[in-house]
Tab-separated table of C-alpha atoms and ligand atoms in Angstrom:
chain	number	residue	atom	x	y	z
A	1	MET	CA	-16.341	-62.795	50.685
A	2	GLN	CA	-15.110	-59.565	52.312
A	3	ILE	CA	-17.990	-57.125	52.223
A	4	LEU	CA	-15.996	-54.112	53.395
A	5	GLN	CA	-13.041	-54.679	51.017
A	6	GLY	CA	-11.373	-51.309	50.318
A	7	LYS	CA	-13.885	-49.364	52.464
A	8	LYS	CA	-12.418	-46.566	54.536
A	9	ILE	CA	-14.069	-46.314	57.940
A	10	VAL	CA	-13.432	-43.807	60.688
A	11	LEU	CA	-14.331	-45.404	64.016
A	12	GLY	CA	-15.108	-42.694	66.571
A	13	ILE	CA	-14.814	-43.876	70.157
A	14	THR	CA	-16.255	-41.744	72.954
A	15	GLY	CA	-16.024	-42.120	76.695
A	16	GLY	CA	-18.326	-44.987	77.717
A	17	ILE	CA	-17.538	-48.302	79.366
A	18	ALA	CA	-18.479	-50.108	76.133
A	19	ALA	CA	-15.249	-48.634	74.689
A	20	TYR	CA	-13.577	-51.819	75.982
A	21	LYS	CA	-15.306	-53.716	73.202
A	22	THR	CA	-13.878	-51.574	70.379
A	23	PRO	CA	-10.620	-53.503	69.723
A	24	GLU	CA	-12.804	-56.500	68.865
A	25	LEU	CA	-15.019	-54.255	66.691
A	26	VAL	CA	-11.919	-53.003	64.836
A	27	ARG	CA	-10.726	-56.549	64.273
A	28	ARG	CA	-14.085	-57.742	62.987
A	29	LEU	CA	-14.446	-54.820	60.605
A	30	LYS	CA	-10.923	-55.472	59.340
A	31	ASP	CA	-11.838	-59.159	58.907
A	32	GLN	CA	-14.366	-57.891	56.379
A	33	GLY	CA	-11.643	-55.979	54.547
A	34	ALA	CA	-12.164	-52.450	55.940
A	35	ASP	CA	-9.363	-49.975	56.480
A	36	ILE	CA	-9.989	-48.460	59.936
A	37	ARG	CA	-8.773	-45.177	61.356
A	38	VAL	CA	-9.680	-44.667	64.973
A	39	VAL	CA	-10.562	-41.267	66.403
A	40	MET	CA	-10.824	-41.085	70.193
A	41	THR	CA	-12.185	-38.433	72.489
A	42	THR	CA	-10.302	-37.545	75.664
A	43	ALA	CA	-12.841	-39.423	77.794
A	44	ALA	CA	-12.506	-42.539	75.608
A	45	LYS	CA	-8.856	-42.740	76.581
A	46	ALA	CA	-9.886	-43.208	80.241
A	47	PHE	CA	-11.473	-46.539	79.201
A	48	ILE	CA	-9.101	-47.904	76.562
A	49	THR	CA	-5.624	-46.949	75.389
A	50	PRO	CA	-4.803	-45.498	71.960
A	51	LEU	CA	-1.907	-47.974	71.771
A	52	THR	CA	-4.353	-50.936	71.857
A	53	LEU	CA	-6.391	-49.451	69.011
A	54	GLN	CA	-3.317	-48.534	67.039
A	55	ALA	CA	-2.146	-52.151	67.333
A	56	VAL	CA	-5.444	-53.705	66.173
A	57	SER	CA	-6.169	-51.150	63.445
A	58	ALA	CA	-2.554	-51.006	62.216
A	59	ASN	CA	-3.034	-47.269	61.794
A	60	ALA	CA	-2.137	-44.266	63.947
A	61	VAL	CA	-4.914	-43.253	66.287
A	62	SER	CA	-6.056	-39.601	66.174
A	63	ASP	CA	-7.164	-37.965	69.371
A	64	SER	CA	-6.466	-34.267	69.186
A	65	LEU	CA	-7.584	-31.397	67.035
A	66	LEU	CA	-4.673	-29.260	68.018
A	67	ASP	CA	-1.783	-31.716	67.685
A	68	SER	CA	0.508	-30.173	65.055
A	69	GLN	CA	2.352	-33.490	64.363
A	70	ALA	CA	-0.885	-35.413	63.861
A	71	GLU	CA	-2.278	-32.620	61.654
A	72	LEU	CA	0.849	-32.877	59.519
A	73	ALA	CA	0.345	-36.671	59.123
A	74	MET	CA	-3.358	-36.582	58.345
A	75	GLY	CA	-5.204	-33.418	59.177
A	76	HIS	CA	-8.803	-33.363	60.426
A	77	ILE	CA	-10.194	-32.220	57.064
A	78	GLU	CA	-8.194	-34.840	55.285
A	79	LEU	CA	-9.572	-37.520	57.644
A	80	ALA	CA	-13.108	-36.251	57.121
A	81	LYS	CA	-12.611	-36.498	53.308
A	82	TRP	CA	-10.833	-39.870	53.567
A	83	ALA	CA	-13.793	-41.635	55.216
A	84	ASP	CA	-16.378	-43.603	53.239
A	85	TYR	CA	-18.271	-44.062	56.460
A	86	ILE	CA	-18.070	-42.925	60.051
A	87	LEU	CA	-19.186	-45.212	62.891
A	88	ILE	CA	-19.305	-43.773	66.378
A	89	ALA	CA	-19.333	-46.608	68.893
A	90	PRO	CA	-19.893	-46.193	71.746
A	91	ALA	CA	-21.608	-42.841	71.365
A	92	THR	CA	-22.225	-41.166	74.713
A	93	ALA	CA	-25.140	-38.832	75.446
A	94	ASP	CA	-22.622	-35.990	75.523
A	95	ALA	CA	-21.124	-36.834	72.101
A	96	ILE	CA	-24.617	-37.200	70.644
A	97	ALA	CA	-25.618	-33.811	72.057
A	98	ARG	CA	-22.512	-32.072	70.735
A	99	ILE	CA	-22.935	-33.623	67.247
A	100	THR	CA	-26.618	-32.674	67.163
A	101	CYS	CA	-25.741	-29.042	67.984
A	102	GLY	CA	-23.143	-28.978	65.209
A	103	MET	CA	-20.321	-28.307	67.640
A	104	ALA	CA	-16.733	-28.754	66.584
A	105	ASN	CA	-15.004	-28.661	69.913
A	106	ASP	CA	-12.900	-31.790	69.534
A	107	LEU	CA	-11.514	-33.856	66.693
A	108	LEU	CA	-14.445	-36.266	66.385
A	109	THR	CA	-17.203	-33.656	66.300
A	110	THR	CA	-15.149	-31.585	63.820
A	111	ILE	CA	-14.791	-34.565	61.519
A	112	CYS	CA	-18.554	-35.154	61.734
A	113	LEU	CA	-19.151	-31.588	60.638
A	114	ALA	CA	-16.498	-31.640	57.907
A	115	THR	CA	-17.436	-34.940	56.269
A	116	SER	CA	-19.857	-35.797	53.500
A	117	ALA	CA	-19.673	-39.490	54.471
A	118	PRO	CA	-22.669	-41.176	56.066
A	119	ILE	CA	-22.502	-41.355	59.852
A	120	ALA	CA	-23.774	-44.149	62.081
A	121	ILE	CA	-24.162	-43.812	65.792
A	122	ALA	CA	-24.250	-46.629	68.328
A	123	PRO	CA	-25.595	-45.015	71.551
A	124	ALA	CA	-24.314	-46.344	74.870
A	125	MET	CA	-25.427	-44.820	78.130
A	126	ASN	CA	-27.396	-45.308	81.334
A	127	GLN	CA	-31.043	-46.125	80.645
A	128	GLN	CA	-32.276	-42.943	82.367
A	129	MET	CA	-29.932	-40.861	80.244
A	130	TRP	CA	-31.144	-42.633	77.108
A	131	HIS	CA	-34.795	-42.013	78.034
A	132	ALA	CA	-34.176	-38.359	78.919
A	133	SER	CA	-36.334	-36.282	76.602
A	134	ILE	CA	-33.399	-34.140	75.469
A	135	THR	CA	-31.460	-37.248	74.376
A	136	GLN	CA	-34.517	-38.541	72.565
A	137	GLU	CA	-34.950	-35.170	70.826
A	138	ASN	CA	-31.265	-35.272	69.778
A	139	ILE	CA	-31.659	-38.779	68.385
A	140	GLU	CA	-34.773	-37.803	66.465
A	141	LYS	CA	-32.971	-34.825	64.960
A	142	LEU	CA	-30.018	-36.955	63.916
A	143	ALA	CA	-32.275	-39.628	62.426
A	144	ALA	CA	-34.127	-36.920	60.502
A	145	ARG	CA	-30.750	-35.822	59.117
A	146	LYS	CA	-30.166	-39.373	57.869
A	147	TYR	CA	-27.736	-40.385	60.572
A	148	GLN	CA	-28.092	-44.139	61.128
A	149	ILE	CA	-28.899	-45.035	64.698
A	150	PHE	CA	-27.718	-48.518	65.687
A	151	GLY	CA	-29.536	-49.630	68.838
A	152	PRO	CA	-29.154	-49.239	71.703
A	153	GLY	CA	-29.838	-52.684	73.088
A	154	ALA	CA	-31.537	-53.555	76.347
A	155	GLY	CA	-30.240	-55.455	79.339
A	156	GLU	CA	-28.163	-55.085	82.490
A	157	GLN	CA	-25.937	-52.075	82.520
A	158	ALA	CA	-22.502	-51.459	83.990
A	159	CYS	CA	-24.079	-49.230	86.657
A	160	GLY	CA	-26.452	-51.973	87.715
A	161	ASP	CA	-29.554	-50.513	86.077
A	162	VAL	CA	-31.555	-52.628	83.664
A	163	GLY	CA	-33.064	-51.212	80.461
A	164	LEU	CA	-32.297	-49.631	77.115
A	165	GLY	CA	-28.905	-48.046	76.618
A	166	ARG	CA	-26.385	-50.836	76.076
A	167	MET	CA	-24.197	-50.551	72.994
A	168	LEU	CA	-25.267	-53.148	70.454
A	169	ASP	CA	-23.038	-56.259	70.322
A	170	VAL	CA	-19.981	-56.126	68.106
A	171	ASP	CA	-21.636	-58.810	65.863
A	172	ASP	CA	-24.655	-56.589	65.332
A	173	LEU	CA	-22.573	-53.474	64.622
A	174	VAL	CA	-20.526	-55.360	62.027
A	175	THR	CA	-23.701	-56.744	60.411
A	176	LEU	CA	-25.362	-53.325	60.256
A	177	THR	CA	-22.208	-51.750	58.783
A	178	CYS	CA	-22.007	-54.506	56.154
A	179	GLN	CA	-25.664	-54.060	55.365
A	180	PHE	CA	-25.102	-50.345	54.748
A	181	PHE	CA	-22.522	-51.115	52.080
A	182	GLN	CA	-24.412	-54.010	50.540
A	183	SER	CA	-27.828	-52.488	50.092
A	184	ASN	CA	-29.346	-49.050	49.960
A	185	THR	CA	-31.973	-50.074	52.462
A	186	THR	CA	-31.176	-50.995	56.018
A	187	LEU	CA	-33.033	-52.726	58.775
A	188	ASN	CA	-33.275	-49.324	60.396
A	189	GLN	CA	-36.246	-48.764	58.117
A	190	VAL	CA	-38.016	-52.034	58.968
A	191	ASP	CA	-40.002	-51.932	62.145
A	192	LEU	CA	-41.157	-55.328	63.383
A	193	SER	CA	-41.992	-54.262	66.906
A	194	GLY	CA	-45.061	-56.071	68.210
A	195	GLN	CA	-44.479	-59.021	65.872
A	196	THR	CA	-43.473	-62.572	66.796
A	197	TRP	CA	-41.241	-64.449	64.378
A	198	LEU	CA	-40.822	-68.231	64.632
A	199	ILE	CA	-37.863	-69.717	62.814
A	200	THR	CA	-36.729	-73.349	62.413
A	201	ALA	CA	-32.996	-73.770	61.958
A	202	GLY	CA	-30.208	-76.288	61.730
A	203	PRO	CA	-30.430	-80.044	61.029
A	204	THR	CA	-32.547	-82.662	62.727
A	205	ARG	CA	-31.138	-85.854	64.173
A	206	GLU	CA	-33.041	-89.099	63.619
A	207	ALA	CA	-31.908	-91.671	66.136
A	208	ILE	CA	-31.037	-95.206	65.002
A	209	ASP	CA	-30.099	-96.421	68.473
A	210	PRO	CA	-28.886	-94.642	71.690
A	211	VAL	CA	-25.553	-93.708	70.100
A	212	ARG	CA	-26.192	-93.325	66.352
A	213	TYR	CA	-28.294	-91.040	64.223
A	214	ILE	CA	-29.038	-89.862	60.670
A	215	SER	CA	-28.487	-86.153	60.062
A	216	ASN	CA	-27.088	-83.649	57.529
A	217	HIS	CA	-24.547	-80.852	57.184
A	218	SER	CA	-26.816	-77.898	57.957
A	219	SER	CA	-24.915	-75.421	60.208
A	220	GLY	CA	-27.945	-73.306	61.249
A	221	LYS	CA	-26.129	-70.144	60.104
A	222	MET	CA	-28.853	-68.932	57.706
A	223	GLY	CA	-31.700	-69.490	60.179
A	224	TYR	CA	-29.804	-67.840	63.027
A	225	ALA	CA	-28.884	-64.875	60.799
A	226	ILE	CA	-32.588	-64.416	59.930
A	227	ALA	CA	-33.390	-64.609	63.659
A	228	GLN	CA	-30.797	-61.935	64.401
A	229	ALA	CA	-32.015	-59.676	61.616
A	230	ALA	CA	-35.664	-59.983	62.741
A	231	LYS	CA	-34.599	-59.272	66.342
A	232	LEU	CA	-32.635	-56.218	65.277
A	233	ALA	CA	-35.721	-54.949	63.482
A	234	GLY	CA	-37.677	-55.185	66.731
A	235	ALA	CA	-39.456	-58.551	66.508
A	236	GLN	CA	-39.796	-61.052	69.310
A	237	VAL	CA	-37.966	-64.087	67.961
A	238	GLN	CA	-38.139	-67.819	68.759
A	239	ILE	CA	-35.798	-70.275	67.120
A	240	ILE	CA	-36.692	-73.965	67.087
A	241	SER	CA	-33.278	-75.335	66.563
A	242	GLY	CA	-31.739	-78.700	65.833
A	243	PRO	CA	-28.212	-79.323	67.215
A	244	VAL	CA	-25.855	-76.587	66.028
A	245	ASN	CA	-22.454	-75.169	67.122
A	246	ILE	CA	-23.268	-71.482	66.852
A	247	SER	CA	-24.441	-69.156	69.575
A	248	THR	CA	-27.977	-67.900	69.844
A	249	PRO	CA	-28.348	-64.265	68.745
A	250	LYS	CA	-28.852	-61.951	71.659
A	251	GLY	CA	-32.444	-61.549	72.779
A	252	CYS	CA	-33.776	-64.522	70.781
A	253	GLU	CA	-35.369	-67.466	72.523
A	254	LYS	CA	-33.986	-70.862	71.541
A	255	ILE	CA	-36.107	-74.015	71.747
A	256	ALA	CA	-33.665	-76.884	71.380
A	257	VAL	CA	-34.923	-80.034	69.642
A	258	GLU	CA	-33.317	-83.063	68.064
A	259	SER	CA	-35.729	-84.958	65.841
A	260	ALA	CA	-38.115	-83.833	63.133
A	261	LEU	CA	-41.029	-85.035	65.283
A	262	GLU	CA	-39.894	-82.781	68.154
A	263	MET	CA	-39.430	-79.871	65.782
A	264	HIS	CA	-42.881	-80.485	64.334
A	265	GLN	CA	-44.504	-80.579	67.758
A	266	GLN	CA	-42.925	-77.292	68.859
A	267	ALA	CA	-43.626	-75.574	65.520
A	268	ILE	CA	-47.326	-76.441	65.551
A	269	LYS	CA	-47.589	-75.356	69.185
A	270	LEU	CA	-45.831	-71.996	68.712
A	271	ALA	CA	-46.980	-71.098	65.163
A	272	LYS	CA	-50.439	-70.230	66.482
A	273	ASN	CA	-49.012	-67.124	68.139
A	274	ALA	CA	-46.553	-66.207	65.431
A	275	ASP	CA	-46.907	-63.492	62.789
A	276	VAL	CA	-44.223	-64.957	60.588
A	277	PHE	CA	-42.947	-68.531	60.345
A	278	VAL	CA	-39.648	-69.124	58.523
A	279	ALA	CA	-38.748	-72.779	57.892
A	280	CYS	CA	-35.025	-72.704	57.453
A	281	ALA	CA	-34.255	-76.058	59.062
A	282	ALA	CA	-32.881	-78.926	57.011
A	283	VAL	CA	-35.424	-81.453	58.243
A	284	ALA	CA	-34.692	-85.142	57.666
A	285	ASP	CA	-37.280	-86.458	55.229
A	286	TYR	CA	-37.320	-89.855	56.914
A	287	ARG	CA	-36.884	-91.272	60.421
A	288	VAL	CA	-36.115	-94.750	61.703
A	289	SER	CA	-39.335	-96.648	62.282
A	290	ASN	CA	-38.085	-98.671	65.260
A	291	ILE	CA	-35.336	-96.939	67.226
A	292	ALA	CA	-33.323	-99.662	68.974
A	293	GLU	CA	-33.399	-99.375	72.736
A	294	GLN	CA	-29.896	-100.704	73.068
A	295	LYS	CA	-26.814	-100.103	70.937
A	296	ILE	CA	-27.044	-102.271	67.828
A	297	LYS	CA	-24.204	-104.816	67.819
A	298	LYS	CA	-22.073	-105.520	64.771
A	299	SER	CA	-22.874	-108.971	63.375
A	300	ALA	CA	-24.075	-109.723	59.842
A	301	ASP	CA	-22.351	-108.258	56.709
A	302	GLU	CA	-25.427	-106.358	55.824
A	303	MET	CA	-27.954	-104.542	57.906
A	304	HIS	CA	-31.188	-102.789	56.976
A	305	ILE	CA	-32.777	-99.805	58.627
A	306	HIS	CA	-36.430	-99.257	57.901
A	307	LEU	CA	-37.348	-95.592	57.465
A	308	VAL	CA	-40.715	-93.865	57.505
A	309	LYS	CA	-41.614	-90.375	56.226
A	310	ASN	CA	-41.408	-87.424	58.625
A	311	PRO	CA	-44.260	-84.930	58.716
A	312	ASP	CA	-43.690	-81.834	56.614
A	313	ILE	CA	-43.438	-79.095	59.247
A	314	VAL	CA	-43.783	-76.060	56.998
A	315	ALA	CA	-46.682	-77.577	55.060
A	316	ASP	CA	-48.499	-78.377	58.330
A	317	VAL	CA	-47.957	-74.843	59.631
A	318	ALA	CA	-49.224	-73.456	56.309
A	319	ALA	CA	-52.331	-75.639	56.682
A	320	LEU	CA	-53.258	-74.217	60.098
A	321	LYS	CA	-56.584	-72.374	60.237
A	322	ILE	CA	-54.958	-69.241	61.567
A	323	LYS	CA	-51.576	-69.358	59.967
A	324	PRO	CA	-48.608	-67.037	60.169
A	325	PHE	CA	-47.030	-65.593	57.016
A	326	THR	CA	-45.180	-68.727	56.024
A	327	VAL	CA	-41.800	-68.826	54.325
A	328	GLY	CA	-40.037	-71.952	53.186
A	329	PHE	CA	-36.572	-72.658	51.856
A	330	ALA	CA	-35.624	-74.828	48.962
A	331	ALA	CA	-32.081	-76.096	48.674
A	332	GLU	CA	-31.690	-77.491	45.163
A	333	THR	CA	-28.877	-78.759	42.981
A	334	GLN	CA	-30.661	-78.202	39.628
A	335	ASN	CA	-33.833	-76.655	38.106
A	336	VAL	CA	-33.952	-74.346	41.091
A	337	GLU	CA	-36.873	-72.157	39.980
A	338	HIS	CA	-39.015	-75.073	38.796
A	339	TYR	CA	-38.624	-77.049	42.048
A	340	ALA	CA	-39.032	-73.953	44.252
A	341	LEU	CA	-42.266	-72.891	42.567
A	342	GLY	CA	-43.553	-76.461	42.914
A	343	LYS	CA	-42.904	-76.363	46.650
A	344	LEU	CA	-44.443	-72.921	47.005
A	345	LYS	CA	-47.687	-74.244	45.531
A	346	ARG	CA	-47.727	-77.749	47.000
A	347	LYS	CA	-46.981	-76.595	50.521
A	348	ASN	CA	-49.263	-73.546	50.240
A	349	LEU	CA	-46.481	-71.167	51.263
A	350	ASP	CA	-46.569	-67.355	51.058
A	351	MET	CA	-42.975	-67.202	50.022
A	352	ILE	CA	-40.020	-69.496	49.221
A	353	ALA	CA	-36.311	-68.690	49.217
A	354	ALA	CA	-34.396	-70.981	46.924
A	355	ASN	CA	-30.699	-71.546	46.577
A	356	ASN	CA	-28.473	-73.704	44.472
A	357	VAL	CA	-26.426	-75.765	46.929
A	358	ALA	CA	-24.375	-77.256	44.085
A	359	LEU	CA	-22.589	-73.921	43.513
A	360	ALA	CA	-19.259	-73.459	45.286
A	361	GLY	CA	-19.076	-71.003	48.182
A	362	GLN	CA	-22.724	-70.922	49.102
A	363	GLY	CA	-25.384	-72.969	50.871
A	364	PHE	CA	-24.740	-75.576	53.584
A	365	ASN	CA	-22.064	-74.632	56.107
A	366	SER	CA	-20.834	-71.661	54.047
A	367	ASP	CA	-20.834	-68.102	55.396
A	368	ASP	CA	-22.255	-66.813	52.110
A	369	ASN	CA	-25.366	-67.546	50.132
A	370	ALA	CA	-27.403	-66.309	47.187
A	371	LEU	CA	-31.186	-66.601	47.035
A	372	MET	CA	-34.015	-66.424	44.529
A	373	VAL	CA	-37.138	-65.489	46.437
A	374	PHE	CA	-40.555	-66.331	44.978
A	375	SER	CA	-44.050	-65.462	46.055
A	376	LYS	CA	-47.191	-66.230	44.042
A	377	ASN	CA	-46.573	-63.256	41.771
A	378	SER	CA	-43.100	-62.023	42.411
A	379	LYS	CA	-39.497	-63.091	41.887
A	380	THR	CA	-36.606	-61.314	43.628
A	381	GLU	CA	-32.957	-62.103	43.196
A	382	LEU	CA	-30.707	-61.622	46.225
A	383	PRO	CA	-27.148	-61.972	44.890
A	384	LEU	CA	-24.206	-63.657	46.661
A	385	ALA	CA	-23.579	-61.993	50.000
A	386	SER	CA	-22.864	-62.956	53.597
A	387	LYS	CA	-25.727	-64.823	55.226
A	388	HIS	CA	-26.105	-61.842	57.651
A	389	VAL	CA	-26.646	-59.384	54.784
A	390	LEU	CA	-28.967	-61.775	52.920
A	391	ALA	CA	-30.930	-62.337	56.109
A	392	ALA	CA	-31.527	-58.601	56.486
A	393	GLN	CA	-32.680	-58.364	52.866
A	394	LEU	CA	-34.954	-61.332	53.276
A	395	VAL	CA	-36.477	-59.971	56.493
A	396	GLU	CA	-37.189	-56.718	54.647
A	397	LEU	CA	-38.747	-58.583	51.734
A	398	ILE	CA	-40.930	-60.681	54.042
A	399	SER	CA	-42.021	-57.548	55.901
A	400	GLN	CA	-43.026	-55.838	52.567
A	401	HIS	CA	-45.037	-58.869	51.394
A	402	GLN	CA	-46.639	-59.249	54.793
A	403	ILE	CA	-47.910	-55.692	54.585
A	404	GLU	CA	-49.228	-56.240	51.012
A	405	LYS	CA	-51.030	-59.456	51.993
B	1	C5P	O1	-37.114	-80.841	52.063
B	1	C5P	P1	-37.803	-79.815	51.196
B	1	C5P	O2	-36.975	-79.386	50.031
B	1	C5P	O3	-39.213	-80.124	50.872
B	1	C5P	O4	-37.794	-78.483	52.142
B	1	C5P	C1	-38.427	-77.328	51.737
B	1	C5P	C2	-38.884	-76.518	52.913
B	1	C5P	O5	-39.673	-77.363	53.729
B	1	C5P	C3	-37.806	-76.003	53.853
B	1	C5P	O6	-38.245	-74.726	54.262
B	1	C5P	C4	-37.791	-76.958	55.027
B	1	C5P	O7	-37.416	-76.332	56.213
B	1	C5P	C5	-39.251	-77.408	55.071
B	1	C5P	N1	-39.446	-78.750	55.587
B	1	C5P	C6	-40.160	-78.951	56.730
B	1	C5P	N2	-40.399	-80.242	57.165
B	1	C5P	C7	-39.952	-81.306	56.496
B	1	C5P	C8	-39.233	-81.096	55.306
B	1	C5P	C9	-38.969	-79.825	54.878
B	1	C5P	O8	-40.588	-77.968	57.358
B	1	C5P	N3	-40.194	-82.493	56.923
């Protein structure tokens, strides 16, 4: 599903080193169906060429307010009216300051002034410049005027400093842009700072012998998307993950496990310090009672493996004396609501997110999903969307219920 299908986005690029990431950003936004027109400041062109962005966007790049040819093709007012959304990434301290003052001294700032489209800003600058009180005042003013502020992220900077000021990753910017178009609310409004979220994700592997195991098709995508959304909202995030082929979202801590018993041990240990526990893993219900020490040799026509029940991780976390707000998942192929409500009660969960894995295009291994989310006295439908968008909506829902509890 292409979330940005038919959406017209102006990508404003200003003069920061993170400009080198913008061709990938353009490609990823286009993958989601967006039509992108790039507007560059003069300084941006010192970091990346207009030709590169023209090639990836498949549209002419605009970079001058006073270019008569460009104005004939698509003038600045036309461009400002064309946009459904303006994303400025990277946004330097200088660009932010000029936009805050309402200046119109280049093409990008003029478009910002002349548009009625929502504007999102992804700041990127040295950590000292980010922390400067004047920059902070500018950001506050823009936020008060309903500009969306994406990031910045923390980490090592091009100049060698460490701290806040890095442009958010391309993945995060695409997710936040998609969220804007999919829901009226954004993670910008959810503040999870100070909270620890513990998430199980992916499949478990139950060894039969040193080379064989029992597992399932879980990709880990949903759990990792929830981890990323919680991280973006400011939480400290730990993922207890079975073996998956996807990368760990930036800033999240991954605790790699294989079997249900290992996942159980880590979950019980870490849940004591968690505010929220989300059990997204597809845990094997049974494990092999006697794992063979050596590879089992082929001999008889039939062989039997004896299985024993695994502990129920989410139920055991929910039974802790001091328990986090506990959310389970229910992947069902029929009677979704009935089974989900049964699990909510039986496992003593605060919330359960149920999906019908029998429907095409959602569930295991898919990039999309649809959820019905139940708590003791509420039912919320989250319609088919990318797992990233759903994750953001679920994180917001969890955060609301957590407050009410
Ligand atoms: O397998 P079942 O449908 O009962 O799974 C429902 C929820 O319980 C899921 O959130 C899953 O992660 C969790 N679960 C668990 N430990 C198990 C089995 C399931 O935490 N052994």
